CSV table of C-alpha atoms in Angstrom, one decimal:
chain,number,residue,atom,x,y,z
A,80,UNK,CA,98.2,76.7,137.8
A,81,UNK,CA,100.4,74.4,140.3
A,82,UNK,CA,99.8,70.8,138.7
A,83,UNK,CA,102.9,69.2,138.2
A,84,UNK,CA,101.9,66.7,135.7
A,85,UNK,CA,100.2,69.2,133.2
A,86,UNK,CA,103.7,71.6,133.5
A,87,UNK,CA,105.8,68.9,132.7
A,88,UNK,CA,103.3,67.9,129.5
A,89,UNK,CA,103.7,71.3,128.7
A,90,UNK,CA,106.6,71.7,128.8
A,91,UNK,CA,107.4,68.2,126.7
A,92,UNK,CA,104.6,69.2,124.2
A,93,UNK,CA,106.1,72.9,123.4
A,94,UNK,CA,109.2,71.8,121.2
A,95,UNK,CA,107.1,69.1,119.2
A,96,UNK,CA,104.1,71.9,118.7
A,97,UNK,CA,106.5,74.6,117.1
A,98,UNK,CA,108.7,71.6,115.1
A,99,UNK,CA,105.0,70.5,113.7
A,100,UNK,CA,104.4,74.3,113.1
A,101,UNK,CA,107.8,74.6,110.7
A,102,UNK,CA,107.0,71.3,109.4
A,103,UNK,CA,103.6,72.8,108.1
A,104,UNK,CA,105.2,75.9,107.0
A,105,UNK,CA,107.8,74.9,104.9
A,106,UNK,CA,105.8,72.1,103.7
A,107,UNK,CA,102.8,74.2,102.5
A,108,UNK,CA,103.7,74.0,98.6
A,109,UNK,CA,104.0,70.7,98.5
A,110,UNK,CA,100.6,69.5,100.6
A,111,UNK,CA,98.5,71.0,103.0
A,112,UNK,CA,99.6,73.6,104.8
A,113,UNK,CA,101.5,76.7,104.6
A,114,UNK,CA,101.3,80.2,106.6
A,115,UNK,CA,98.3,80.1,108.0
A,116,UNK,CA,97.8,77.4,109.1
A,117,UNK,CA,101.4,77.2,110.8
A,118,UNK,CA,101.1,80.5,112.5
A,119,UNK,CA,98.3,79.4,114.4
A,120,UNK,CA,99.9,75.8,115.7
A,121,UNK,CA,103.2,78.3,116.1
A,122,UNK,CA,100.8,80.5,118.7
A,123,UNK,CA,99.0,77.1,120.1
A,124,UNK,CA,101.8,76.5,121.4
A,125,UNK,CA,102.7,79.5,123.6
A,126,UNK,CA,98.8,79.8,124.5
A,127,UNK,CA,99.8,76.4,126.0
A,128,UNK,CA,102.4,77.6,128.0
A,129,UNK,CA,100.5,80.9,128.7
A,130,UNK,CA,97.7,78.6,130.1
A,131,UNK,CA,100.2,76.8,132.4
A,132,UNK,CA,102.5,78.9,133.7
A,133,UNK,CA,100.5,82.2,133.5
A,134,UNK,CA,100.5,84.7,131.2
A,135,UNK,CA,103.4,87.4,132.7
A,136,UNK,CA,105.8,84.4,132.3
A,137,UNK,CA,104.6,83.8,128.4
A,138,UNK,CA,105.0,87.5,128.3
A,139,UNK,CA,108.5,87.5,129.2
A,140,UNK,CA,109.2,85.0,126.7
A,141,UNK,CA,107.6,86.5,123.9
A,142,UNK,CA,107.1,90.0,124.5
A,143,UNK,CA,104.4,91.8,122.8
A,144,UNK,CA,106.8,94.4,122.0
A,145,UNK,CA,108.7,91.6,119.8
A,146,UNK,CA,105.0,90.9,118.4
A,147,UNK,CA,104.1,93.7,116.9
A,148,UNK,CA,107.5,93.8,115.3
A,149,UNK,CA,107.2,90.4,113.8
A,150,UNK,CA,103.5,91.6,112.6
A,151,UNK,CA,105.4,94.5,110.8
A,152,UNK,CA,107.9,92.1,109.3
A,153,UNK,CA,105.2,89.4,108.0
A,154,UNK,CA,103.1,92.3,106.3
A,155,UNK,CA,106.5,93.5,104.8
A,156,UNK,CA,107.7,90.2,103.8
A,157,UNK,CA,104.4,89.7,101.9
A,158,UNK,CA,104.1,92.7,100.6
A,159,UNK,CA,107.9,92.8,99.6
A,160,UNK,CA,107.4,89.8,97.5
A,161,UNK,CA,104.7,91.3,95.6
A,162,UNK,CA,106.3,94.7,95.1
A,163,UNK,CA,110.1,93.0,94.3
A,164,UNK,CA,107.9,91.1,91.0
A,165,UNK,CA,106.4,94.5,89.9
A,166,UNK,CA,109.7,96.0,89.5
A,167,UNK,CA,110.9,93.0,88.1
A,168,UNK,CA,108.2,93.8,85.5
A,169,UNK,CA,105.6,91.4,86.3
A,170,UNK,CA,102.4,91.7,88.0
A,171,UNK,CA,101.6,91.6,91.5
A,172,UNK,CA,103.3,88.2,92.9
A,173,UNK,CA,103.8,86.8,89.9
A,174,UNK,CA,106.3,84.3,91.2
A,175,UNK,CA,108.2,83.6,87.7
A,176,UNK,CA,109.1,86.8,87.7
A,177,UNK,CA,111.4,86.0,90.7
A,178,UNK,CA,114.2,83.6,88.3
A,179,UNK,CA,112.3,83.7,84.8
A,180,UNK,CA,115.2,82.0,83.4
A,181,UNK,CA,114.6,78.9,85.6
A,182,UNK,CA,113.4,76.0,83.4
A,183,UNK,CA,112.2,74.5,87.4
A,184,UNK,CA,109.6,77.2,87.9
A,185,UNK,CA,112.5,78.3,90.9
A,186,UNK,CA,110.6,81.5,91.1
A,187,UNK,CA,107.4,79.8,91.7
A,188,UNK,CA,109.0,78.0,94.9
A,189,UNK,CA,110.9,81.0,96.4
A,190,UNK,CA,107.7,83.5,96.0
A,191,UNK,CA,105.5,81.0,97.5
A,192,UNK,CA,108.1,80.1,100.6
A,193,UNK,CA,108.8,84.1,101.3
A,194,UNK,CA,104.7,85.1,100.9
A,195,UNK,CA,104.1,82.3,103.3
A,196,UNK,CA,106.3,82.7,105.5
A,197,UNK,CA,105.4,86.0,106.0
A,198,UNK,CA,101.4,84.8,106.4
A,199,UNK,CA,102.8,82.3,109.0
A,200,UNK,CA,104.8,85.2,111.3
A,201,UNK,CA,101.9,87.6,111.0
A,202,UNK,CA,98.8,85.0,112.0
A,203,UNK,CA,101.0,83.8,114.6
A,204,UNK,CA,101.7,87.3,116.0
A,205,UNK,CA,98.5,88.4,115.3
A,206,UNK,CA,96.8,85.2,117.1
A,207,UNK,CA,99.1,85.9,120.4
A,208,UNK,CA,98.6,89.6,120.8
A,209,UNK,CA,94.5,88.9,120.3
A,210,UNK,CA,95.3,86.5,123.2
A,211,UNK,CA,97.1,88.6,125.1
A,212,UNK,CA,94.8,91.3,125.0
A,213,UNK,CA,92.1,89.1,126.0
A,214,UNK,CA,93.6,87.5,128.7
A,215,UNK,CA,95.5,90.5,130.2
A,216,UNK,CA,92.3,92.5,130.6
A,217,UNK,CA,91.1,93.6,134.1
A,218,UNK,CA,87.8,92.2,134.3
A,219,UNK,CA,84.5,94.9,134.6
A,220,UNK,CA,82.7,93.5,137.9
A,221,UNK,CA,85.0,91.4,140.4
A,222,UNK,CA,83.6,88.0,141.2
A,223,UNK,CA,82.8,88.9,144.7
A,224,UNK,CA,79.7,91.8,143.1
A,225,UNK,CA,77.8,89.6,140.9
């Protein structure tokens, strides 16, 4: 796309979309929000720019190479969490078990940040490489045959 207008928009909008994204992740245990829903305004954000400027150019700023790693990562940071309180001797995220000796519930807050962030990097990755997959297909019939 060659509009002038909508590329500069985009690219003013981009840094306020994935600012608002962190915003909703590290807020999420305090209001609403959390890793979901800031993995999808995190990939909002580069569909905007895929929309824009094309999709090879999102693709050379986010790879899908670097996707699937940060898919691996989320899964492990969730997981992680919940396997680091069972051999702390607690059940399956059970968050106290993080600092039980914290009067604060300290536990509670760093279980919840690292599961979440971890939900936020893998719906974010996952929502881009759905994306790129169904954008970056070669269509069946051309245009020209129908």
């Amino acid at each position: 796309m060659d509009h002038l207008i909508l590329k500069v928009t985009t690219k003013l909008l981009f840094a306020p979309i994935i600012l608002f994204a962190l915003y909703v992740q590290f807020h999420g245990d305090y209001g609403p929000g959390g890793g979901f829903q800031a993995g999808v305004i995190f990939a909002v954000a580069f569909i905007l720019h895929a929309f824009c400027f094309g999709l090879a150019e999102t693709k050379k700023v986010l790879p899908q190479k670097a996707l699937t790693i940060a898919m691996v990562l989320g899964l492990m940071f969730y997981a992680g969490t919940g396997v680091a309180t069972l051999l702390l001797g607690g059940n399956f995220l059970a968050y106290t078990e993080i600092d039980p000796q914290s009067t604060h519930h300290a536990g509670q807050h760093y279980g919840i940040l690292l599961v979440e962030w971890g939900v936020g990097v893998t719906v974010a990755s996952t929502m881009l490489t759905i994306f790129y997959h169904f954008t970056g297909r070669e269509p069946d019939i051309d245009q020209e045959d129908w």
